[in-house]
Amino acid sequence: MSGGGLLVAGTTSDAGKSVVTAGICRWLVRQGVKVAPFKAQNMSLNSFVTREGAEIGRAQAMQAQACRVEPTALMNPVLLKPGGERSSQVVLMGRPVGEMSARGYHGGRQERLLGTVLDCLERLRGTYDAVICEGAGSPAEINLRRTDIVNMGIARNAGLPVLVVGDIDRGGVFASFFGTVALLSPEDQALVAGFLVNKFRGDVSLLEPGLDMLHGLTGRRTYGVLPFRHGLGIDEEDGLRVSLRGTVRESRVAAPVGEDVLRVAVCAVPLMSNFTDVDALAAEPGVVVRFVDRPEELADADLVVVPGTRGTVRALEWLRERGLADALRRRAAEGRPVLGICGGFQVLGEHIEDDVESRRGQVEGLGVLPVRVRFAREKTLTRPSGEALGEPVEGYEIHHGVAEVLGGEAFLDGCRVGQTWGTHWHGSLESDAFRRAFLREVARAAGRRFVPAPDTSFAALREEQLDRLGDLIEQHADTDALWRLIESGAPTGLPFIPPGAPA
């Protein structure tokens, strides 16, 4: 017998679907329910490698952590990794299967993947008591409904009840809720059970008359009003949409242990991927992380990070156009700390031979590390572990570039020359002892009296964050009604709201 299920949809992108899904998962697992997350199709530059070597969205990996289960490719069978405005790499069951334009994907390929997606969902439902599914964008994207496999397409085929999340902090949430339902076909509307308000500030009693009116207009109830809370975002999905200018990653606010803070500048390269790597730095008391796009913003930085990217050659050109390339070379020559991760490691090398990603052939790198990179058609997807700076360290690799290291001091799979470091390993800074050793090296080189906190546990902070999400659901949602939805499906007799989807 298949387990229960629920689809968490949203009125818009970034309405809070990922957070709500993780919160419901954590609430359920604390009730003793065996639960798994699922997202049929994800578009994200932030991805993760499972233990079996499959690439999935980081949000689904984080939701699996909320469920206290190991993430697998079944939880995110289709991942789209944008390579520009109009094309993406298609990752199917954790492995890349080619590049495709948006027109080509929505013109037929997506629809053909429905069987794979439904099979993955059914396998999860056969193993778990409940599967909490996350939609994408809005279910009312009427131009894409015919080929939809992630919102109402999967809800209809799998008989899932749908909970629509709206971000009230943006405004217009009542119109968004009503309009979302009213643009669906009668068959789709029959599965939309109700709404969940996200990011509410103020007195809920002032909102309740509107919720009553919404119930009267749609025949659908609101299952909860979640208050606005700082620092609750889990790993973002789409790096193309996130505005990074002046952004500081959300983290604990804590005074430094030593006398000085440590300033980290992250170059906001195009098609930035896995910028979640710096979350572990931002979690350290006294470490200030900001994203930058001008060379003068590197002047007071104690550490500059060049992060991963889905467009290594494009990022290299961007660094040169902005004057950041020269600033990075000067820093390296002066012995001021620079860390390149994955694509950021590749641009710091001598040259790149790329007939796969950009198809630009041989391109000169910044030349600050003795490394030559050749892009292979087969993608490296591994979960390495080892030792660096005398401490154990784990990470994960996601890259086409194969690095030939010609000198320097060994550092993870890359190298170090002076205070310039490079590695393909994502996630290495989440290893607490290694991160502290690395920050001590950076502080010495920068002349800062910064001392890493001796007890910061990144894994514990993640768990604390997930528990806070579970608390939000438990304290501010009607959990009895949510469980009835998951167990029994959408209520019968939900009214049709005209006009419905266009013919």
Coordinates of C-alpha atoms in Angstrom, one line a residue:
M1 CA 0.0 0.0 0.0
S2 CA 1.3 3.4 -1.0
G3 CA 2.1 6.0 1.7
G4 CA 0.3 9.3 2.0
G5 CA 1.4 12.4 0.1
L6 CA 1.1 16.2 -0.2
L7 CA 2.2 18.7 -2.9
V8 CA 3.4 22.0 -1.6
A9 CA 2.8 24.6 -4.4
G10 CA 3.3 28.3 -4.3
T11 CA 1.7 31.4 -5.7
T12 CA 5.1 32.5 -7.1
S13 CA 8.8 31.4 -7.1
D14 CA 10.4 32.0 -3.7
A15 CA 7.0 31.9 -1.9
G16 CA 8.5 29.6 0.6
K17 CA 7.8 26.1 -0.8
S18 CA 11.2 24.7 0.0
V19 CA 11.1 26.0 3.6
V20 CA 7.5 24.8 4.2
T21 CA 8.3 21.4 2.7
A22 CA 11.3 21.1 5.0
G23 CA 9.3 22.2 8.0
I24 CA 6.5 19.7 7.4
C25 CA 9.1 17.0 6.9
R26 CA 10.8 17.8 10.2
W27 CA 7.4 18.1 12.1
L28 CA 6.4 14.7 10.7
V29 CA 9.6 12.9 11.6
R30 CA 9.3 14.2 15.1
Q31 CA 5.9 12.5 15.3
G32 CA 7.5 9.2 14.4
V33 CA 6.4 9.3 10.7
K34 CA 8.8 7.8 8.2
V35 CA 8.8 10.6 5.6
A36 CA 10.7 11.6 2.4
P37 CA 10.9 14.7 0.3
F38 CA 10.3 14.8 -3.5
K39 CA 10.7 17.4 -6.2
A40 CA 10.0 16.0 -9.7
Q41 CA 11.9 18.8 -11.5
N42 CA 14.2 21.4 -10.1
M43 CA 16.0 24.3 -11.7
S44 CA 19.0 25.1 -9.6
L45 CA 22.7 25.9 -9.8
N46 CA 23.1 24.7 -6.2
S47 CA 23.4 20.9 -6.2
F48 CA 24.6 18.1 -4.1
V49 CA 26.1 14.6 -4.7
T50 CA 24.4 11.7 -3.0
R51 CA 26.4 8.7 -1.6
E52 CA 25.6 6.7 -4.8
G53 CA 27.2 9.5 -6.9
A54 CA 24.0 11.1 -8.1
E55 CA 23.5 14.9 -8.5
I56 CA 20.4 16.4 -7.0
G57 CA 19.2 19.9 -5.9
R58 CA 20.7 21.0 -2.6
A59 CA 17.2 22.0 -1.3
Q60 CA 16.1 18.3 -1.7
A61 CA 19.3 17.2 0.1
M62 CA 18.4 19.6 2.9
Q63 CA 14.8 18.3 3.0
A64 CA 16.2 14.8 3.3
Q65 CA 18.2 15.9 6.3
A66 CA 14.9 17.3 7.7
C67 CA 13.5 13.8 7.3
R68 CA 16.6 12.3 8.9
V69 CA 17.1 10.1 5.8
E70 CA 19.9 9.8 3.3
P71 CA 19.2 11.8 0.0
T72 CA 18.9 9.8 -3.2
A73 CA 18.2 10.5 -6.9
L74 CA 14.6 9.3 -6.4
M75 CA 13.9 12.5 -4.5
N76 CA 14.8 14.8 -7.4
P77 CA 14.8 12.8 -10.7
V78 CA 15.1 15.8 -13.0
L79 CA 17.5 18.7 -12.3
L80 CA 18.0 21.6 -14.8
K81 CA 21.2 23.5 -14.4
P82 CA 21.0 26.8 -16.3
G83 CA 24.0 27.6 -18.6
G84 CA 22.6 30.9 -19.8
E85 CA 19.2 32.6 -20.4
R86 CA 17.9 30.0 -22.8
S87 CA 19.6 26.7 -22.2
S88 CA 20.2 24.2 -19.4
Q89 CA 22.0 21.0 -18.7
V90 CA 19.5 18.3 -18.1
V91 CA 20.4 15.9 -15.2
L92 CA 18.2 12.8 -15.2
M93 CA 18.4 10.4 -12.2
G94 CA 21.5 12.1 -11.0
R95 CA 23.5 12.0 -14.3
P96 CA 23.8 14.7 -17.1
V97 CA 22.1 13.7 -20.3
G98 CA 22.8 16.8 -22.4
E99 CA 22.1 20.5 -23.0
M100 CA 18.7 21.6 -24.1
S101 CA 17.0 24.9 -24.9
A102 CA 13.9 25.9 -22.9
R103 CA 11.8 25.5 -26.1
G104 CA 13.2 22.0 -26.8
Y105 CA 12.6 20.9 -23.2
H106 CA 9.0 22.2 -22.9
G107 CA 8.4 21.2 -26.6
G108 CA 8.3 17.5 -25.8
R109 CA 11.2 16.2 -23.7
Q110 CA 9.6 17.3 -20.4
E111 CA 6.4 15.5 -21.1
R112 CA 8.3 12.2 -21.9
L113 CA 9.9 12.3 -18.5
L114 CA 6.5 12.1 -16.7
G115 CA 6.7 8.3 -16.5
T116 CA 10.1 8.4 -14.8
V117 CA 9.0 11.0 -12.4
L118 CA 5.8 9.1 -11.4
D119 CA 7.8 5.9 -11.0
C120 CA 10.2 7.6 -8.6
L121 CA 7.4 9.0 -6.6
E122 CA 5.6 5.7 -6.4
R123 CA 8.8 3.9 -5.3
L124 CA 9.1 6.5 -2.5
R125 CA 5.5 6.1 -1.5
G126 CA 6.0 2.4 -1.3
T127 CA 8.8 2.8 1.2
Y128 CA 7.7 5.7 3.3
D129 CA 4.6 6.5 5.4
A130 CA 4.4 10.0 3.7
V131 CA 6.1 11.8 0.8
I132 CA 6.0 15.6 0.9
C133 CA 6.4 17.0 -2.6
E134 CA 7.5 20.4 -3.6
G135 CA 6.2 22.2 -6.7
A136 CA 8.1 24.7 -8.8
G137 CA 7.2 28.3 -9.7
S138 CA 3.4 28.5 -9.8
P139 CA 0.9 25.8 -10.7
A140 CA -1.1 28.5 -12.6
E141 CA 1.5 28.9 -15.4
I142 CA -1.1 28.2 -18.0
N143 CA 1.4 28.4 -20.9
L144 CA 3.2 25.4 -19.5
R145 CA 0.4 23.3 -18.1
R146 CA 0.2 20.8 -21.0
T147 CA 3.7 19.5 -20.4
D148 CA 3.8 20.1 -16.6
I149 CA 5.4 17.3 -14.5
V150 CA 6.1 19.2 -11.3
N151 CA 3.0 20.9 -10.2
M152 CA -0.6 20.0 -11.1
G153 CA 0.7 17.4 -13.7
I154 CA 2.1 15.2 -11.0
A155 CA -0.7 16.1 -8.5
R156 CA -3.3 14.8 -11.0
N157 CA -1.4 11.7 -12.0
A158 CA -0.6 10.7 -8.4
G159 CA -3.8 12.0 -6.8
L160 CA -2.0 14.3 -4.4
P161 CA -3.8 17.0 -2.4
V162 CA -2.3 20.5 -3.0
L163 CA -1.4 23.2 -0.4
V164 CA -0.7 26.6 -1.9
V165 CA 1.8 28.8 -0.1
G166 CA 1.8 32.6 -0.4
D167 CA 4.4 35.1 0.7
I168 CA 2.4 37.8 2.4
D169 CA 5.5 39.9 3.0
R170 CA 5.5 40.7 -0.8
G171 CA 1.9 41.9 -0.7
G172 CA -1.1 40.8 -2.8
V173 CA -1.4 37.4 -1.2
F174 CA -5.3 37.2 -1.3
A175 CA -5.3 38.0 -5.0
S176 CA -2.5 35.5 -5.6
F177 CA -4.4 32.8 -3.7
F178 CA -7.7 33.4 -5.5
G179 CA -6.1 33.9 -8.9
T180 CA -4.0 30.7 -8.6
V181 CA -7.1 28.6 -8.1
A182 CA -9.2 30.5 -10.6
L183 CA -6.7 29.8 -13.4
L184 CA -6.8 26.0 -13.0
S185 CA -9.0 23.6 -14.7
P186 CA -11.9 22.0 -12.8
E187 CA -10.0 18.7 -12.5
D188 CA -6.9 20.6 -11.1
Q189 CA -9.0 22.8 -8.8
A190 CA -10.5 19.6 -7.2
L191 CA -7.1 18.8 -5.7
V192 CA -6.3 22.3 -4.3
A193 CA -7.3 21.8 -0.6
G194 CA -6.3 25.2 0.7
F195 CA -3.7 27.8 1.5
L196 CA -0.8 28.5 3.9
V197 CA 0.3 32.1 4.6
N198 CA 4.1 32.6 4.9
K199 CA 6.1 35.4 6.4
F200 CA 3.3 37.3 8.2
R201 CA 4.3 40.2 10.4
G202 CA 1.9 41.6 13.0
D203 CA -1.3 40.7 14.7
V204 CA -3.0 37.6 13.2
S205 CA -6.4 38.8 14.3
L206 CA -6.2 41.6 11.8
L207 CA -5.6 39.0 9.0
E208 CA -8.4 36.6 10.0
P209 CA -11.3 38.6 8.4
G210 CA -9.5 38.3 5.1
L211 CA -8.9 34.6 5.5
D212 CA -12.7 34.2 6.2
M213 CA -13.5 36.1 3.1
L214 CA -11.1 34.0 1.1
H215 CA -12.8 30.9 2.4
G216 CA -16.1 32.3 1.4
L217 CA -14.9 33.1 -2.1
T218 CA -13.0 29.8 -2.8
G219 CA -14.6 27.3 -0.4
R220 CA -11.0 26.5 0.7
R221 CA -9.6 27.0 4.2
T222 CA -6.2 28.4 5.3
Y223 CA -4.1 25.7 7.1
G224 CA -1.9 28.1 8.9
V225 CA -0.2 31.5 9.1
L226 CA 3.5 31.3 9.6
P227 CA 5.2 34.3 11.2
F228 CA 8.2 36.1 9.6
R229 CA 11.4 34.8 11.1
H230 CA 15.0 35.8 10.2
G231 CA 17.6 33.2 9.3
L232 CA 15.2 30.4 8.3
G233 CA 16.1 30.1 4.6
I234 CA 17.5 26.8 3.5
D235 CA 19.8 26.4 0.5
E236 CA 18.5 28.5 -2.4
E237 CA 17.6 26.8 -5.5
D238 CA 18.1 29.3 -8.3
G239 CA 21.3 31.3 -8.3
L240 CA 20.1 33.2 -11.4
R241 CA 17.3 34.8 -9.4
V242 CA 19.1 35.7 -6.2
S243 CA 20.1 39.3 -6.0
L244 CA 23.6 39.2 -4.5
R245 CA 24.6 42.9 -4.6
G246 CA 25.3 43.9 -1.0
T247 CA 23.9 40.6 0.3
V248 CA 25.2 39.0 3.4
R249 CA 24.3 35.4 3.9
E250 CA 21.9 34.8 6.8
S251 CA 23.7 33.5 9.9
R252 CA 23.9 33.7 13.7
V253 CA 24.8 37.2 14.9
A254 CA 27.7 36.7 17.4
A255 CA 30.6 38.7 18.6
P256 CA 34.1 37.5 17.6
V257 CA 36.0 35.4 20.0
G258 CA 39.3 37.2 19.3
E259 CA 39.8 41.0 19.0
D260 CA 39.2 41.3 15.3
V261 CA 36.5 40.2 12.8
L262 CA 37.5 38.5 9.6
R263 CA 36.1 39.9 6.3
V264 CA 35.3 37.6 3.5
A265 CA 34.5 38.9 0.0
V266 CA 32.9 36.4 -2.5
C267 CA 33.2 37.3 -6.2
A268 CA 29.6 37.2 -7.6
V269 CA 30.6 35.5 -10.8
P270 CA 27.9 34.8 -13.5
L271 CA 26.1 31.4 -13.2
M272 CA 27.4 31.1 -9.7
S273 CA 26.9 27.6 -8.4
N274 CA 27.0 26.1 -4.9
F275 CA 27.6 29.5 -3.3
T276 CA 26.3 27.7 -0.2
D277 CA 29.9 26.8 0.3
V278 CA 30.4 30.1 2.2
D279 CA 27.5 29.4 4.6
A280 CA 29.9 27.6 6.9
L281 CA 32.1 30.7 7.0
A282 CA 29.1 33.0 7.7
A283 CA 28.1 30.7 10.6
E284 CA 31.4 31.5 12.4
P285 CA 31.2 34.2 15.1
G286 CA 33.2 37.2 13.9
V287 CA 33.3 36.3 10.2
V288 CA 31.6 38.8 7.9
V289 CA 30.7 37.5 4.4
R290 CA 29.6 39.7 1.5
F291 CA 29.2 39.2 -2.2
V292 CA 31.1 41.7 -4.4
D293 CA 31.4 42.7 -8.1
R294 CA 34.0 45.5 -8.0
P295 CA 37.8 45.4 -7.5
E296 CA 37.7 48.2 -4.8
E297 CA 35.5 45.9 -2.7
L298 CA 38.4 43.5 -2.3
A299 CA 40.7 46.1 -0.7
D300 CA 39.7 45.5 2.9
A301 CA 38.9 41.8 2.5
D302 CA 41.0 39.3 4.6
L303 CA 39.9 36.5 2.3
V304 CA 38.6 36.5 -1.2
V305 CA 36.6 33.5 -2.4
V306 CA 36.1 32.8 -6.1
P307 CA 33.1 30.3 -6.0
G308 CA 31.9 27.7 -8.4
T309 CA 30.2 28.5 -11.6
R310 CA 28.4 26.7 -14.5
G311 CA 30.2 29.0 -16.9
T312 CA 34.0 28.9 -16.1
V313 CA 35.1 30.7 -19.2
R314 CA 32.3 33.2 -19.0
A315 CA 33.2 33.9 -15.3
L316 CA 36.9 34.4 -16.3
E317 CA 35.8 37.0 -18.9
W318 CA 33.6 38.7 -16.3
L319 CA 36.5 38.9 -13.8
R320 CA 38.6 40.6 -16.5
E321 CA 35.9 43.0 -17.6
R322 CA 35.3 44.1 -14.1
G323 CA 38.9 44.6 -13.2
L324 CA 38.7 41.8 -10.6
A325 CA 41.2 39.6 -12.4
D326 CA 44.0 42.1 -12.0
A327 CA 43.0 42.6 -8.3
L328 CA 43.1 38.8 -7.7
R329 CA 46.5 38.6 -9.3
R330 CA 47.8 41.5 -7.2
R331 CA 46.4 39.8 -4.0
A332 CA 48.2 36.5 -4.9
A333 CA 51.5 38.3 -5.5
E334 CA 51.2 40.1 -2.2
G335 CA 50.5 36.9 -0.3
R336 CA 47.0 37.9 0.6
P337 CA 44.5 35.0 1.0
V338 CA 42.5 33.8 -2.0
L339 CA 40.4 30.6 -2.2
G340 CA 39.1 29.2 -5.5
I341 CA 36.5 26.5 -5.3
C342 CA 35.6 24.3 -8.4
G343 CA 35.1 26.8 -11.3
G344 CA 36.9 29.4 -9.1
F345 CA 39.8 27.0 -8.8
Q346 CA 39.9 26.5 -12.5
V347 CA 40.1 30.3 -13.4
L348 CA 43.1 30.7 -11.1
G349 CA 45.1 28.2 -13.2
E350 CA 47.3 28.7 -16.2
H351 CA 44.9 27.8 -18.9
I352 CA 41.6 26.1 -19.6
E353 CA 40.9 23.8 -22.6
D354 CA 37.1 23.8 -23.0
D355 CA 35.4 22.0 -25.8
V356 CA 32.5 21.0 -23.7
E357 CA 30.9 23.9 -21.6
S358 CA 31.8 27.1 -23.6
R359 CA 33.3 25.3 -26.6
R360 CA 35.9 28.1 -26.7
G361 CA 39.0 25.8 -26.9
Q362 CA 42.1 26.9 -25.1
V363 CA 41.7 30.0 -22.9
E364 CA 44.3 31.6 -20.7
G365 CA 43.6 31.6 -17.0
L366 CA 44.8 34.0 -14.3
G367 CA 48.0 32.1 -13.9
V368 CA 48.3 32.3 -10.1
L369 CA 48.2 28.5 -9.6
P370 CA 50.3 25.9 -11.5
V371 CA 47.3 24.1 -12.9
R372 CA 46.0 23.2 -16.3
V373 CA 42.4 22.3 -16.8
R374 CA 40.8 20.2 -19.6
F375 CA 37.0 19.8 -19.8
A376 CA 35.9 16.2 -20.1
R377 CA 32.5 15.2 -21.4
E378 CA 31.9 12.9 -18.4
K379 CA 31.0 14.8 -15.3
T380 CA 32.9 14.0 -12.1
L381 CA 30.4 13.3 -9.3
T382 CA 32.1 12.1 -6.1
R383 CA 32.0 12.4 -2.3
P384 CA 35.8 12.5 -1.3
S385 CA 37.3 12.6 2.1
G386 CA 40.8 13.1 3.4
E387 CA 43.0 15.4 5.5
A388 CA 44.2 18.9 5.1
L389 CA 46.0 21.3 7.5
G390 CA 46.3 18.3 9.9
E391 CA 42.5 17.9 10.1
P392 CA 39.9 15.5 8.6
V393 CA 37.8 17.0 5.9
E394 CA 34.9 15.8 3.6
G395 CA 33.4 17.3 0.5
Y396 CA 31.7 16.6 -2.8
E397 CA 32.8 17.2 -6.4
I398 CA 30.6 18.3 -9.3
H399 CA 32.6 19.3 -12.4
H400 CA 33.6 18.6 -16.0
G401 CA 37.0 20.2 -15.7
V402 CA 39.9 17.8 -15.0
A403 CA 42.8 19.6 -13.3
E404 CA 46.5 18.7 -13.9
V405 CA 48.4 20.1 -10.9
L406 CA 52.0 20.9 -11.9
G407 CA 53.4 22.3 -8.7
G408 CA 52.7 24.0 -5.4
E409 CA 51.8 22.4 -2.1
A410 CA 49.1 19.7 -2.1
F411 CA 45.7 20.9 -0.9
L412 CA 42.7 18.5 -1.1
D413 CA 42.6 17.6 -4.8
G414 CA 44.1 20.9 -5.8
C415 CA 47.1 22.9 -4.6
R416 CA 48.3 25.9 -2.6
V417 CA 50.9 28.5 -3.6
G418 CA 51.6 31.0 -0.8
Q419 CA 48.2 32.2 0.4
T420 CA 46.3 31.2 -2.8
W421 CA 44.4 28.0 -2.4
G422 CA 42.4 26.0 -5.0
T423 CA 40.2 22.9 -4.9
H424 CA 37.3 21.2 -6.7
W425 CA 35.9 20.1 -3.3
H426 CA 32.5 21.8 -2.4
G427 CA 31.4 21.6 1.2
S428 CA 34.9 21.2 2.7
L429 CA 34.4 24.2 5.0
E430 CA 31.5 22.4 6.7
S431 CA 34.2 20.2 8.4
D432 CA 34.5 22.1 11.6
A433 CA 38.1 21.3 12.6
F434 CA 39.4 21.9 9.1
R435 CA 37.4 25.2 8.8
R436 CA 38.9 26.5 12.0
A437 CA 42.5 25.5 10.9
F438 CA 41.9 27.3 7.6
L439 CA 40.6 30.4 9.2
R440 CA 43.6 30.5 11.6
E441 CA 45.9 30.4 8.5
V442 CA 43.9 33.2 6.8
A443 CA 44.0 35.4 10.0
R444 CA 47.7 35.0 10.3
A445 CA 48.3 35.9 6.7
A446 CA 45.9 38.9 7.0
G447 CA 47.5 40.1 10.2
R448 CA 44.1 39.9 12.0
R449 CA 43.8 39.0 15.7
F450 CA 40.9 36.7 14.8
V451 CA 40.3 33.5 16.7
P452 CA 37.8 30.9 15.5
A453 CA 35.2 29.9 18.0
P454 CA 36.2 26.5 19.5
D455 CA 32.7 25.0 19.6
T456 CA 30.9 26.1 16.3
S457 CA 29.3 23.0 14.8
F458 CA 28.0 23.6 11.3
A459 CA 26.0 20.3 11.4
A460 CA 24.4 21.3 14.8
L461 CA 23.5 24.7 13.4
R462 CA 21.8 23.1 10.4
E463 CA 19.9 20.8 12.7
E464 CA 18.9 23.7 14.9
Q465 CA 17.6 25.5 11.8
L466 CA 15.6 22.5 10.7
D467 CA 14.1 22.2 14.1
R468 CA 13.0 25.8 14.0
L469 CA 11.2 25.1 10.7
G470 CA 9.5 22.1 12.3
D471 CA 8.5 24.4 15.3
L472 CA 6.9 26.9 12.9
I473 CA 4.7 24.2 11.4
E474 CA 3.9 22.6 14.8
Q475 CA 3.0 26.0 16.4
H476 CA 1.4 27.9 13.6
A477 CA -0.3 25.4 11.3
D478 CA -3.3 23.2 11.9
T479 CA -1.3 20.0 12.0
D480 CA -4.3 17.7 12.5
A481 CA -5.8 19.0 9.3
L482 CA -2.5 18.7 7.5
W483 CA -2.2 15.1 8.5
R484 CA -5.7 14.4 7.3
L485 CA -4.7 15.9 3.9
I486 CA -1.5 13.8 3.7
E487 CA -3.3 10.6 4.8
S488 CA -6.7 10.9 3.0
G489 CA -6.2 13.4 0.1
A490 CA -8.1 16.6 -0.8
P491 CA -11.6 17.1 0.7
T492 CA -14.5 16.2 -1.6
G493 CA -16.9 18.7 -3.0
L494 CA -14.5 21.7 -3.3
P495 CA -16.2 24.3 -5.5
F496 CA -15.1 25.3 -9.0
I497 CA -13.9 28.9 -9.2
P498 CA -14.4 30.5 -12.6
P499 CA -13.1 31.1 -15.2
G500 CA -10.7 28.1 -14.9
A501 CA -7.9 27.4 -17.3
P502 CA -8.2 28.5 -20.9
A503 CA -9.2 25.8 -23.3

